[in-house]
Amino acid sequence: METDDLIKALARDARAAGPSLAATLAGALLPALLAAAVVFFAVLGPRPDFMAAAATPRFLLKFVVTGVLAATAFACLPALLRPGARNRAMPLLLLAPAIIAVAVLGEFAAIPRAYWAARWIGTNNLVCLASIPLIGAGPLALFLAAARRGAPTSPALAGAVAGLLAGGIGALFYAAHCTDDSPFFVATWYGIAIAALALLGAALGRRLLRW
Amino acid sequence: MRSAGEEELADLLRASIAGDERAYAAFLENVAARVRAFARRRMALGGADAEDIVQETLLAIHLKRHTWRQDAPVLPWVFAIARFKMIDAFRRSGRVKEVDIEAFSETLAEPETESASSRDIGRAIEALTPAQKAVVSSISVEGCSIADTARALDMSEGAVRVAFHRGLAAIAARFGKS
């Protein structure tokens, strides 16, 4: 086919531009939160002493750090799907790790050395490792599906950020169930579970986000 | 055809996304000339065919035009797509090739004209479903309008538009997988 013919043909398809990328990604957010909520309430549910725990700073910090991770990953995603776009939001991804790092230092100061190991191991770290990816799987699928409308020049990176976003949402819900509130525990076990989703997102992104 | 500047191209693309076919054709002609110059320079050492890169880039621009932010510069977006498609073509042809980042700055090059005729996209049309193939051939090879194609194939205009758009997407998807 001649290029001029291709141009004429493409011009005839001018009308089918469809919704904006921002609208597509925003449209995936609510279903992702709903999917996470359904799995959370069906499989885990909130811990029995949720109301009492809600007054303790360590418990609240879990929601802050996971919420910040989800929000910053969501802010980073659009530019990764736009060719040639400068991504000014990327440094914000360091915010959640910085918050948890400060909290870990505070925990070192607040807790006697004898209790460190117990706080770090926690009571249900295997449940944590399984639950966060379980809750995050639905959101990851929804965000990757939305990202397929984009044009990432680094499909693996875009997939990894979608995985961080899904991991942040999964951890946000799981935090309401989990009775281990120490930053030691959160930094380690939440961190591993979220990283696993980010790696899964990168591997899937490499395959699914090609265009 | 004269070469349009950054602002003018952005205006044309905004009008295109609002449904203006003439503006869209003008935009694509300008972009084709720029991408052709860019690809020929990159292809000087051999490898993929420059005109195939031009066509794949135009198709990608078309199918991904919603990824352009309407308040952003249009040429960095165009050349990021062209560069991505070029790397993809090199990868397909089994070559490892560094595409120089400096290539982004070469956006003001003189337009060049095309030469060859048998193209990857032309071959890709052959692999479409019969209905898509009929619609895409009618519009792109024979140059018929949406309305003429609908009459000739006894389809509604809406159905022609859908089949045409899906056919273009299927052609683009073939390149990514091969």
mmCIF file of C-alpha atoms in Angstrom:
data_model
loop_
_atom_site.group_PDB
_atom_site.id
_atom_site.type_symbol
_atom_site.label_atom_id
_atom_site.label_comp_id
_atom_site.label_asym_id
_atom_site.label_seq_id
_atom_site.Cartn_x
_atom_site.Cartn_y
_atom_site.Cartn_z
ATOM 1 C CA MET A 1 0.000 0.000 0.000
ATOM 2 C CA GLU A 2 1.211 3.518 -0.744
ATOM 3 C CA THR A 3 1.649 5.816 2.215
ATOM 4 C CA ASP A 4 -0.657 8.420 0.630
ATOM 5 C CA ASP A 5 -3.431 5.809 0.413
ATOM 6 C CA LEU A 6 -2.847 4.877 4.039
ATOM 7 C CA ILE A 7 -3.140 8.541 5.069
ATOM 8 C CA LYS A 8 -6.402 8.952 3.165
ATOM 9 C CA ALA A 9 -7.731 5.804 4.772
ATOM 10 C CA LEU A 10 -6.708 6.814 8.306
ATOM 11 C CA ALA A 11 -8.309 10.239 7.812
ATOM 12 C CA ARG A 12 -11.621 8.491 7.122
ATOM 13 C CA ASP A 13 -11.359 6.919 10.585
ATOM 14 C CA ALA A 14 -10.890 10.342 12.259
ATOM 15 C CA ARG A 15 -14.087 10.115 14.278
ATOM 16 C CA ALA A 16 -13.245 6.985 16.288
ATOM 17 C CA ALA A 17 -10.817 8.582 18.766
ATOM 18 C CA GLY A 18 -12.678 7.312 21.872
ATOM 19 C CA PRO A 19 -12.385 8.480 25.490
ATOM 20 C CA SER A 20 -9.226 10.128 26.820
ATOM 21 C CA LEU A 21 -6.551 8.037 28.506
ATOM 22 C CA ALA A 22 -7.133 9.853 31.801
ATOM 23 C CA ALA A 23 -10.823 8.943 31.637
ATOM 24 C CA THR A 24 -9.981 5.290 30.957
ATOM 25 C CA LEU A 25 -7.618 5.089 33.932
ATOM 26 C CA ALA A 26 -10.011 6.940 36.236
ATOM 27 C CA GLY A 27 -12.733 4.567 35.075
ATOM 28 C CA ALA A 28 -10.658 1.584 36.244
ATOM 29 C CA LEU A 29 -10.145 2.982 39.757
ATOM 30 C CA LEU A 30 -13.606 2.441 41.233
ATOM 31 C CA PRO A 31 -13.989 -1.124 39.848
ATOM 32 C CA ALA A 32 -10.490 -1.889 41.187
ATOM 33 C CA LEU A 33 -11.424 -0.708 44.684
ATOM 34 C CA LEU A 34 -14.678 -2.654 44.491
ATOM 35 C CA ALA A 35 -12.882 -5.824 43.357
ATOM 36 C CA ALA A 36 -10.438 -5.472 46.253
ATOM 37 C CA ALA A 37 -13.280 -4.861 48.724
ATOM 38 C CA VAL A 38 -15.199 -7.932 47.553
ATOM 39 C CA VAL A 39 -12.184 -10.230 48.019
ATOM 40 C CA PHE A 40 -11.316 -8.604 51.348
ATOM 41 C CA PHE A 41 -14.776 -9.025 52.872
ATOM 42 C CA ALA A 42 -15.326 -12.473 51.366
ATOM 43 C CA VAL A 43 -11.990 -13.954 52.502
ATOM 44 C CA LEU A 44 -10.681 -11.904 55.446
ATOM 45 C CA GLY A 45 -12.823 -9.132 56.891
ATOM 46 C CA PRO A 46 -11.652 -6.519 59.416
ATOM 47 C CA ARG A 47 -9.927 -7.607 62.624
ATOM 48 C CA PRO A 48 -12.241 -7.990 65.666
ATOM 49 C CA ASP A 49 -10.750 -5.065 67.594
ATOM 50 C CA PHE A 50 -10.828 -2.728 64.564
ATOM 51 C CA MET A 51 -12.500 0.158 66.414
ATOM 52 C CA ALA A 52 -10.120 0.025 69.373
ATOM 53 C CA ALA A 53 -7.085 -0.302 67.093
ATOM 54 C CA ALA A 54 -8.218 2.688 65.038
ATOM 55 C CA ALA A 55 -7.027 4.969 67.835
ATOM 56 C CA THR A 56 -3.419 3.660 67.791
ATOM 57 C CA PRO A 57 -0.806 5.440 65.642
ATOM 58 C CA ARG A 58 0.899 2.236 64.434
ATOM 59 C CA PHE A 59 -2.394 0.928 63.043
ATOM 60 C CA LEU A 60 -3.215 4.247 61.362
ATOM 61 C CA LEU A 61 0.259 4.484 59.866
ATOM 62 C CA LYS A 62 -0.405 1.317 57.854
ATOM 63 C CA PHE A 63 -3.251 3.087 56.044
ATOM 64 C CA VAL A 64 -1.202 6.207 55.502
ATOM 65 C CA VAL A 65 1.755 4.420 53.942
ATOM 66 C CA THR A 66 -0.285 2.048 51.749
ATOM 67 C CA GLY A 67 -2.659 4.858 50.752
ATOM 68 C CA VAL A 68 0.258 7.093 49.807
ATOM 69 C CA LEU A 69 1.779 4.270 47.759
ATOM 70 C CA ALA A 70 -1.468 3.697 45.851
ATOM 71 C CA ALA A 71 -2.054 7.420 45.261
ATOM 72 C CA THR A 72 1.490 8.115 44.037
ATOM 73 C CA ALA A 73 1.514 5.048 41.759
ATOM 74 C CA PHE A 74 -1.819 6.158 40.289
ATOM 75 C CA ALA A 75 -0.371 9.621 39.679
ATOM 76 C CA CYS A 76 2.668 8.129 37.886
ATOM 77 C CA LEU A 77 0.800 5.799 35.578
ATOM 78 C CA PRO A 78 -0.670 8.155 32.904
ATOM 79 C CA ALA A 79 2.647 9.677 31.805
ATOM 80 C CA LEU A 80 4.148 6.173 31.466
ATOM 81 C CA LEU A 81 1.435 5.433 28.905
ATOM 82 C CA ARG A 82 2.022 8.602 26.862
ATOM 83 C CA PRO A 83 4.943 8.458 24.386
ATOM 84 C CA GLY A 84 7.460 11.242 24.929
ATOM 85 C CA ALA A 85 5.757 12.548 28.079
ATOM 86 C CA ARG A 86 7.937 13.803 30.922
ATOM 87 C CA ASN A 87 6.933 12.018 34.116
ATOM 88 C CA ARG A 88 7.258 14.562 36.902
ATOM 89 C CA ALA A 89 5.358 12.350 39.351
ATOM 90 C CA MET A 90 7.984 9.550 39.379
ATOM 91 C CA PRO A 91 9.992 10.900 42.374
ATOM 92 C CA LEU A 92 6.754 10.794 44.407
ATOM 93 C CA LEU A 93 7.087 6.998 44.388
ATOM 94 C CA LEU A 94 9.831 7.434 46.993
ATOM 95 C CA LEU A 95 7.345 8.980 49.428
ATOM 96 C CA ALA A 96 5.840 5.728 50.762
ATOM 97 C CA PRO A 97 9.255 4.042 51.272
ATOM 98 C CA ALA A 98 10.475 7.218 53.005
ATOM 99 C CA ILE A 99 7.488 7.239 55.385
ATOM 100 C CA ILE A 100 7.969 3.603 56.350
ATOM 101 C CA ALA A 101 11.742 4.104 56.730
ATOM 102 C CA VAL A 102 11.173 6.946 59.194
ATOM 103 C CA ALA A 103 8.617 4.821 61.046
ATOM 104 C CA VAL A 104 11.109 1.934 61.288
ATOM 105 C CA LEU A 105 13.719 4.261 62.793
ATOM 106 C CA GLY A 106 11.113 5.485 65.270
ATOM 107 C CA GLU A 107 10.277 1.883 66.174
ATOM 108 C CA PHE A 108 13.958 1.137 66.844
ATOM 109 C CA ALA A 109 13.928 4.025 69.318
ATOM 110 C CA ALA A 110 10.558 3.206 70.891
ATOM 111 C CA ILE A 111 10.853 -0.553 71.420
ATOM 112 C CA PRO A 112 13.455 -2.379 73.572
ATOM 113 C CA ARG A 113 15.826 -4.526 71.570
ATOM 114 C CA ALA A 114 14.460 -7.729 73.161
ATOM 115 C CA TYR A 115 11.109 -7.262 71.346
ATOM 116 C CA TRP A 116 12.492 -6.405 67.901
ATOM 117 C CA ALA A 117 12.515 -9.941 66.509
ATOM 118 C CA ALA A 118 8.982 -10.713 67.707
ATOM 119 C CA ARG A 119 7.617 -7.491 66.195
ATOM 120 C CA TRP A 120 9.434 -8.166 62.949
ATOM 121 C CA ILE A 121 8.246 -11.780 62.550
ATOM 122 C CA GLY A 122 4.722 -10.915 63.692
ATOM 123 C CA THR A 123 1.918 -13.423 64.133
ATOM 124 C CA ASN A 124 0.686 -14.026 60.605
ATOM 125 C CA ASN A 125 3.297 -13.041 58.052
ATOM 126 C CA LEU A 126 2.386 -15.911 55.684
ATOM 127 C CA VAL A 127 -1.222 -14.729 55.649
ATOM 128 C CA CYS A 128 0.104 -11.284 54.778
ATOM 129 C CA LEU A 129 2.259 -12.616 51.937
ATOM 130 C CA ALA A 130 -0.703 -14.499 50.484
ATOM 131 C CA SER A 131 -3.457 -11.939 51.127
ATOM 132 C CA ILE A 132 -2.009 -8.786 49.607
ATOM 133 C CA PRO A 133 -1.411 -10.391 46.171
ATOM 134 C CA LEU A 134 -4.811 -12.078 46.448
ATOM 135 C CA ILE A 135 -6.628 -8.785 47.068
ATOM 136 C CA GLY A 136 -4.422 -6.942 44.553
ATOM 137 C CA ALA A 137 -4.836 -9.430 41.689
ATOM 138 C CA GLY A 138 -8.208 -8.036 40.548
ATOM 139 C CA PRO A 139 -7.038 -4.416 40.619
ATOM 140 C CA LEU A 140 -3.847 -5.396 38.733
ATOM 141 C CA ALA A 141 -5.900 -7.045 35.981
ATOM 142 C CA LEU A 142 -8.166 -3.994 35.716
ATOM 143 C CA PHE A 143 -5.301 -1.493 35.598
ATOM 144 C CA LEU A 144 -3.388 -3.539 33.007
ATOM 145 C CA ALA A 145 -6.535 -3.773 30.884
ATOM 146 C CA ALA A 146 -6.942 0.021 31.090
ATOM 147 C CA ALA A 147 -3.227 0.526 30.362
ATOM 148 C CA ARG A 148 -3.579 -1.428 27.105
ATOM 149 C CA ARG A 149 -5.270 1.669 25.675
ATOM 150 C CA GLY A 150 -2.041 3.516 26.367
ATOM 151 C CA ALA A 151 1.218 3.418 24.417
ATOM 152 C CA PRO A 152 4.011 2.759 26.941
ATOM 153 C CA THR A 153 7.497 3.046 25.485
ATOM 154 C CA SER A 154 8.632 0.975 28.512
ATOM 155 C CA PRO A 155 5.908 -1.688 28.855
ATOM 156 C CA ALA A 156 7.640 -3.460 31.762
ATOM 157 C CA LEU A 157 7.983 -0.246 33.781
ATOM 158 C CA ALA A 158 4.355 0.695 33.161
ATOM 159 C CA GLY A 159 3.344 -2.814 34.257
ATOM 160 C CA ALA A 160 5.484 -2.548 37.402
ATOM 161 C CA VAL A 161 3.845 0.745 38.407
ATOM 162 C CA ALA A 162 0.427 -0.820 37.785
ATOM 163 C CA GLY A 163 1.619 -3.614 40.121
ATOM 164 C CA LEU A 164 2.657 -1.076 42.794
ATOM 165 C CA LEU A 165 -0.757 0.540 42.489
ATOM 166 C CA ALA A 166 -2.521 -2.819 42.844
ATOM 167 C CA GLY A 167 -0.173 -3.723 45.710
ATOM 168 C CA GLY A 168 -0.914 -0.454 47.489
ATOM 169 C CA ILE A 169 -4.651 -1.082 47.203
ATOM 170 C CA GLY A 170 -4.272 -4.722 48.295
ATOM 171 C CA ALA A 171 -2.174 -3.680 51.307
ATOM 172 C CA LEU A 172 -4.575 -0.870 52.200
ATOM 173 C CA PHE A 173 -7.402 -3.383 52.585
ATOM 174 C CA TYR A 174 -5.272 -6.072 54.180
ATOM 175 C CA ALA A 175 -4.099 -3.578 56.826
ATOM 176 C CA ALA A 176 -7.640 -3.567 58.263
ATOM 177 C CA HIS A 177 -7.444 -7.322 58.861
ATOM 178 C CA CYS A 178 -3.836 -7.628 59.978
ATOM 179 C CA THR A 179 -3.067 -7.469 63.721
ATOM 180 C CA ASP A 180 0.665 -6.873 63.214
ATOM 181 C CA ASP A 181 1.022 -3.106 63.313
ATOM 182 C CA SER A 182 4.757 -2.643 63.868
ATOM 183 C CA PRO A 183 6.590 -0.729 61.109
ATOM 184 C CA PHE A 184 9.148 -3.580 61.262
ATOM 185 C CA PHE A 185 6.455 -5.976 60.108
ATOM 186 C CA VAL A 186 4.938 -3.611 57.547
ATOM 187 C CA ALA A 187 8.276 -2.695 55.982
ATOM 188 C CA THR A 188 9.249 -6.358 55.581
ATOM 189 C CA TRP A 189 6.184 -8.441 54.845
ATOM 190 C CA TYR A 190 3.960 -5.829 53.207
ATOM 191 C CA GLY A 191 7.028 -4.764 51.271
ATOM 192 C CA ILE A 192 7.712 -8.277 49.956
ATOM 193 C CA ALA A 193 4.067 -8.828 49.008
ATOM 194 C CA ILE A 194 3.820 -5.485 47.183
ATOM 195 C CA ALA A 195 7.145 -6.079 45.417
ATOM 196 C CA ALA A 196 5.841 -9.447 44.235
ATOM 197 C CA LEU A 197 2.848 -7.718 42.629
ATOM 198 C CA ALA A 198 5.148 -5.126 41.052
ATOM 199 C CA LEU A 199 7.293 -7.914 39.557
ATOM 200 C CA LEU A 200 4.190 -9.703 38.321
ATOM 201 C CA GLY A 201 2.990 -6.415 36.817
ATOM 202 C CA ALA A 202 6.340 -5.930 35.063
ATOM 203 C CA ALA A 203 6.294 -9.460 33.618
ATOM 204 C CA LEU A 204 2.688 -9.113 32.459
ATOM 205 C CA GLY A 205 3.290 -5.581 31.186
ATOM 206 C CA ARG A 206 6.136 -6.775 28.996
ATOM 207 C CA ARG A 207 3.708 -9.144 27.266
ATOM 208 C CA LEU A 208 0.360 -7.350 27.442
ATOM 209 C CA LEU A 209 1.294 -3.703 27.029
ATOM 210 C CA ARG A 210 3.154 -4.064 23.718
ATOM 211 C CA TRP A 211 1.612 -2.030 20.928
ATOM 212 C CA MET B 1 2.501 20.116 0.765
ATOM 213 C CA ARG B 2 4.296 22.561 3.007
ATOM 214 C CA SER B 3 5.808 21.713 6.321
ATOM 215 C CA ALA B 4 3.758 22.765 9.368
ATOM 216 C CA GLY B 5 5.297 23.939 12.639
ATOM 217 C CA GLU B 6 4.741 22.571 16.114
ATOM 218 C CA GLU B 7 1.817 24.865 16.973
ATOM 219 C CA GLU B 8 0.126 24.316 13.637
ATOM 220 C CA LEU B 9 0.471 20.550 13.939
ATOM 221 C CA ALA B 10 -1.049 20.677 17.419
ATOM 222 C CA ASP B 11 -3.999 22.673 16.044
ATOM 223 C CA LEU B 12 -4.446 20.155 13.223
ATOM 224 C CA LEU B 13 -4.366 17.194 15.599
ATOM 225 C CA ARG B 14 -6.844 18.838 17.969
ATOM 226 C CA ALA B 15 -9.209 19.422 15.040
ATOM 227 C CA SER B 16 -8.631 15.804 13.905
ATOM 228 C CA ILE B 17 -9.567 14.376 17.277
ATOM 229 C CA ALA B 18 -12.745 16.473 17.100
ATOM 230 C CA GLY B 19 -13.509 14.617 13.825
ATOM 231 C CA ASP B 20 -12.121 16.917 11.073
ATOM 232 C CA GLU B 21 -10.957 14.534 8.303
ATOM 233 C CA ARG B 22 -9.230 17.230 6.208
ATOM 234 C CA ALA B 23 -7.225 18.484 9.165
ATOM 235 C CA TYR B 24 -6.306 14.908 9.981
ATOM 236 C CA ALA B 25 -5.063 14.164 6.451
ATOM 237 C CA ALA B 26 -2.971 17.351 6.528
ATOM 238 C CA PHE B 27 -1.559 16.410 9.936
ATOM 239 C CA LEU B 28 -0.669 12.880 8.806
ATOM 240 C CA GLU B 29 0.986 14.133 5.588
ATOM 241 C CA ASN B 30 3.196 16.476 7.558
ATOM 242 C CA VAL B 31 4.046 13.828 10.112
ATOM 243 C CA ALA B 32 4.764 11.252 7.373
ATOM 244 C CA ALA B 33 7.319 13.567 5.752
ATOM 245 C CA ARG B 34 9.059 14.224 9.070
ATOM 246 C CA VAL B 35 9.095 10.581 10.112
ATOM 247 C CA ARG B 36 10.330 9.572 6.648
ATOM 248 C CA ALA B 37 13.322 11.909 6.921
ATOM 249 C CA PHE B 38 13.976 10.661 10.464
ATOM 250 C CA ALA B 39 13.696 6.978 9.471
ATOM 251 C CA ARG B 40 15.855 7.305 6.329
ATOM 252 C CA ARG B 41 18.650 8.832 8.322
ATOM 253 C CA ARG B 42 18.418 6.057 10.926
ATOM 254 C CA MET B 43 18.199 3.381 8.231
ATOM 255 C CA ALA B 44 21.301 4.564 6.399
ATOM 256 C CA LEU B 45 23.186 1.495 7.650
ATOM 257 C CA GLY B 46 20.506 -0.908 6.409
ATOM 258 C CA GLY B 47 17.971 -2.956 8.358
ATOM 259 C CA ALA B 48 14.248 -2.358 8.121
ATOM 260 C CA ASP B 49 12.700 -0.412 5.275
ATOM 261 C CA ALA B 50 12.173 3.273 6.088
ATOM 262 C CA GLU B 51 8.765 3.474 4.417
ATOM 263 C CA ASP B 52 7.517 0.532 6.495
ATOM 264 C CA ILE B 53 8.553 2.472 9.609
ATOM 265 C CA VAL B 54 6.636 5.497 8.318
ATOM 266 C CA GLN B 55 3.498 3.437 7.778
ATOM 267 C CA GLU B 56 3.712 1.610 11.098
ATOM 268 C CA THR B 57 4.255 4.931 12.868
ATOM 269 C CA LEU B 58 1.237 6.503 11.140
ATOM 270 C CA LEU B 59 -0.899 3.522 12.084
ATOM 271 C CA ALA B 60 0.318 3.682 15.712
ATOM 272 C CA ILE B 61 -0.278 7.443 15.852
ATOM 273 C CA HIS B 62 -3.774 6.827 14.566
ATOM 274 C CA LEU B 63 -4.665 4.067 17.021
ATOM 275 C CA LYS B 64 -3.003 5.801 19.989
ATOM 276 C CA ARG B 65 -3.935 9.405 19.298
ATOM 277 C CA HIS B 66 -5.845 9.577 22.585
ATOM 278 C CA THR B 67 -2.462 9.225 24.370
ATOM 279 C CA TRP B 68 -1.523 12.732 23.214
ATOM 280 C CA ARG B 69 -2.385 15.351 25.828
ATOM 281 C CA GLN B 70 -4.059 18.136 23.905
ATOM 282 C CA ASP B 71 -2.047 20.781 25.778
ATOM 283 C CA ALA B 72 1.318 19.041 25.222
ATOM 284 C CA PRO B 73 3.809 19.550 22.339
ATOM 285 C CA VAL B 74 2.983 17.164 19.508
ATOM 286 C CA LEU B 75 6.406 16.469 17.963
ATOM 287 C CA PRO B 76 8.047 14.828 21.008
ATOM 288 C CA TRP B 77 5.018 12.529 21.084
ATOM 289 C CA VAL B 78 5.285 11.768 17.353
ATOM 290 C CA PHE B 79 9.001 11.001 17.496
ATOM 291 C CA ALA B 80 8.721 8.908 20.655
ATOM 292 C CA ILE B 81 6.253 6.739 18.729
ATOM 293 C CA ALA B 82 8.490 6.658 15.637
ATOM 294 C CA ARG B 83 11.502 5.699 17.736
ATOM 295 C CA PHE B 84 9.561 2.950 19.512
ATOM 296 C CA LYS B 85 8.338 1.549 16.186
ATOM 297 C CA MET B 86 11.838 1.686 14.735
ATOM 298 C CA ILE B 87 13.347 -0.224 17.658
ATOM 299 C CA ASP B 88 10.497 -2.719 17.297
ATOM 300 C CA ALA B 89 11.289 -3.162 13.602
ATOM 301 C CA PHE B 90 14.985 -3.672 14.309
ATOM 302 C CA ARG B 91 14.136 -6.227 16.957
ATOM 303 C CA ARG B 92 11.879 -8.064 14.508
ATOM 304 C CA SER B 93 14.548 -8.121 11.859
ATOM 305 C CA GLY B 94 16.898 -9.693 14.429
ATOM 306 C CA ARG B 95 19.278 -6.792 14.637
ATOM 307 C CA VAL B 96 20.436 -5.040 17.759
ATOM 308 C CA LYS B 97 20.684 -1.369 16.982
ATOM 309 C CA GLU B 98 21.192 1.688 19.116
ATOM 310 C CA VAL B 99 18.784 4.420 18.089
ATOM 311 C CA ASP B 100 20.468 7.675 18.929
ATOM 312 C CA ILE B 101 18.558 9.941 21.317
ATOM 313 C CA GLU B 102 19.902 12.821 19.215
ATOM 314 C CA ALA B 103 17.401 11.733 16.599
ATOM 315 C CA PHE B 104 14.769 13.661 18.547
ATOM 316 C CA SER B 105 16.410 16.916 17.644
ATOM 317 C CA GLU B 106 16.254 16.210 13.923
ATOM 318 C CA THR B 107 12.621 17.122 13.649
ATOM 319 C CA LEU B 108 13.002 20.080 11.331
ATOM 320 C CA ALA B 109 14.458 18.070 8.442
ATOM 321 C CA GLU B 110 13.211 18.604 4.916
ATOM 322 C CA PRO B 111 10.417 16.250 3.849
ATOM 323 C CA GLU B 112 11.413 13.417 1.542
ATOM 324 C CA THR B 113 9.216 11.531 -0.883
ATOM 325 C CA GLU B 114 8.504 7.833 -0.751
ATOM 326 C CA SER B 115 9.465 5.237 -3.351
ATOM 327 C CA ALA B 116 8.612 1.562 -2.867
ATOM 328 C CA SER B 117 5.122 0.121 -3.257
ATOM 329 C CA SER B 118 4.786 -3.323 -1.678
ATOM 330 C CA ARG B 119 4.467 -2.775 2.060
ATOM 331 C CA ASP B 120 4.134 -4.746 5.264
ATOM 332 C CA ILE B 121 0.750 -3.099 5.810
ATOM 333 C CA GLY B 122 -0.428 -4.189 2.372
ATOM 334 C CA ARG B 123 0.544 -7.760 3.225
ATOM 335 C CA ALA B 124 -1.099 -7.501 6.638
ATOM 336 C CA ILE B 125 -4.454 -6.677 5.007
ATOM 337 C CA GLU B 126 -4.407 -10.173 3.497
ATOM 338 C CA ALA B 127 -4.598 -11.696 6.999
ATOM 339 C CA LEU B 128 -7.783 -9.874 8.088
ATOM 340 C CA THR B 129 -11.218 -11.502 8.421
ATOM 341 C CA PRO B 130 -13.142 -11.422 5.102
ATOM 342 C CA ALA B 131 -15.469 -8.596 6.230
ATOM 343 C CA GLN B 132 -12.624 -6.452 7.590
ATOM 344 C CA LYS B 133 -10.543 -7.137 4.517
ATOM 345 C CA ALA B 134 -13.374 -6.035 2.201
ATOM 346 C CA VAL B 135 -13.888 -2.805 4.145
ATOM 347 C CA VAL B 136 -10.196 -1.948 4.616
ATOM 348 C CA SER B 137 -9.394 -2.699 0.952
ATOM 349 C CA SER B 138 -12.322 -0.628 -0.273
ATOM 350 C CA ILE B 139 -11.340 2.415 1.790
ATOM 351 C CA SER B 140 -7.543 2.237 1.754
ATOM 352 C CA VAL B 141 -6.662 0.556 -1.559
ATOM 353 C CA GLU B 142 -9.553 1.646 -3.764
ATOM 354 C CA GLY B 143 -9.969 4.989 -1.970
ATOM 355 C CA CYS B 144 -13.753 4.741 -1.535
ATOM 356 C CA SER B 145 -15.574 6.822 1.092
ATOM 357 C CA ILE B 146 -17.314 5.299 4.123
ATOM 358 C CA ALA B 147 -20.686 5.910 2.443
ATOM 359 C CA ASP B 148 -19.646 4.343 -0.903
ATOM 360 C CA THR B 149 -18.175 1.356 0.902
ATOM 361 C CA ALA B 150 -21.373 0.895 2.904
ATOM 362 C CA ARG B 151 -23.430 0.909 -0.306
ATOM 363 C CA ALA B 152 -21.097 -1.390 -2.219
ATOM 364 C CA LEU B 153 -20.929 -3.962 0.609
ATOM 365 C CA ASP B 154 -24.582 -3.562 1.648
ATOM 366 C CA MET B 155 -23.618 -2.596 5.221
ATOM 367 C CA SER B 156 -24.639 0.332 7.449
ATOM 368 C CA GLU B 157 -22.147 3.210 7.684
ATOM 369 C CA GLY B 158 -21.765 2.528 11.383
ATOM 370 C CA ALA B 159 -20.881 -1.115 10.694
ATOM 371 C CA VAL B 160 -18.346 -0.007 8.074
ATOM 372 C CA ARG B 161 -16.725 2.392 10.547
ATOM 373 C CA VAL B 162 -16.485 -0.311 13.202
ATOM 374 C CA ALA B 163 -15.092 -2.939 10.800
ATOM 375 C CA PHE B 164 -12.615 -0.414 9.404
ATOM 376 C CA HIS B 165 -11.362 0.639 12.838
ATOM 377 C CA ARG B 166 -11.057 -2.960 14.031
ATOM 378 C CA GLY B 167 -9.283 -3.916 10.826
ATOM 379 C CA LEU B 168 -6.694 -1.162 11.355
ATOM 380 C CA ALA B 169 -6.187 -2.281 14.968
ATOM 381 C CA ALA B 170 -5.739 -5.890 13.798
ATOM 382 C CA ILE B 171 -3.114 -4.818 11.262
ATOM 383 C CA ALA B 172 -1.196 -2.908 13.948
ATOM 384 C CA ALA B 173 -1.408 -5.875 16.343
ATOM 385 C CA ARG B 174 0.211 -8.153 13.739
ATOM 386 C CA PHE B 175 3.390 -6.082 13.801
ATOM 387 C CA GLY B 176 3.724 -6.278 17.561
ATOM 388 C CA LYS B 177 3.511 -10.068 17.559
ATOM 389 C CA SER B 178 5.608 -11.075 14.581
#
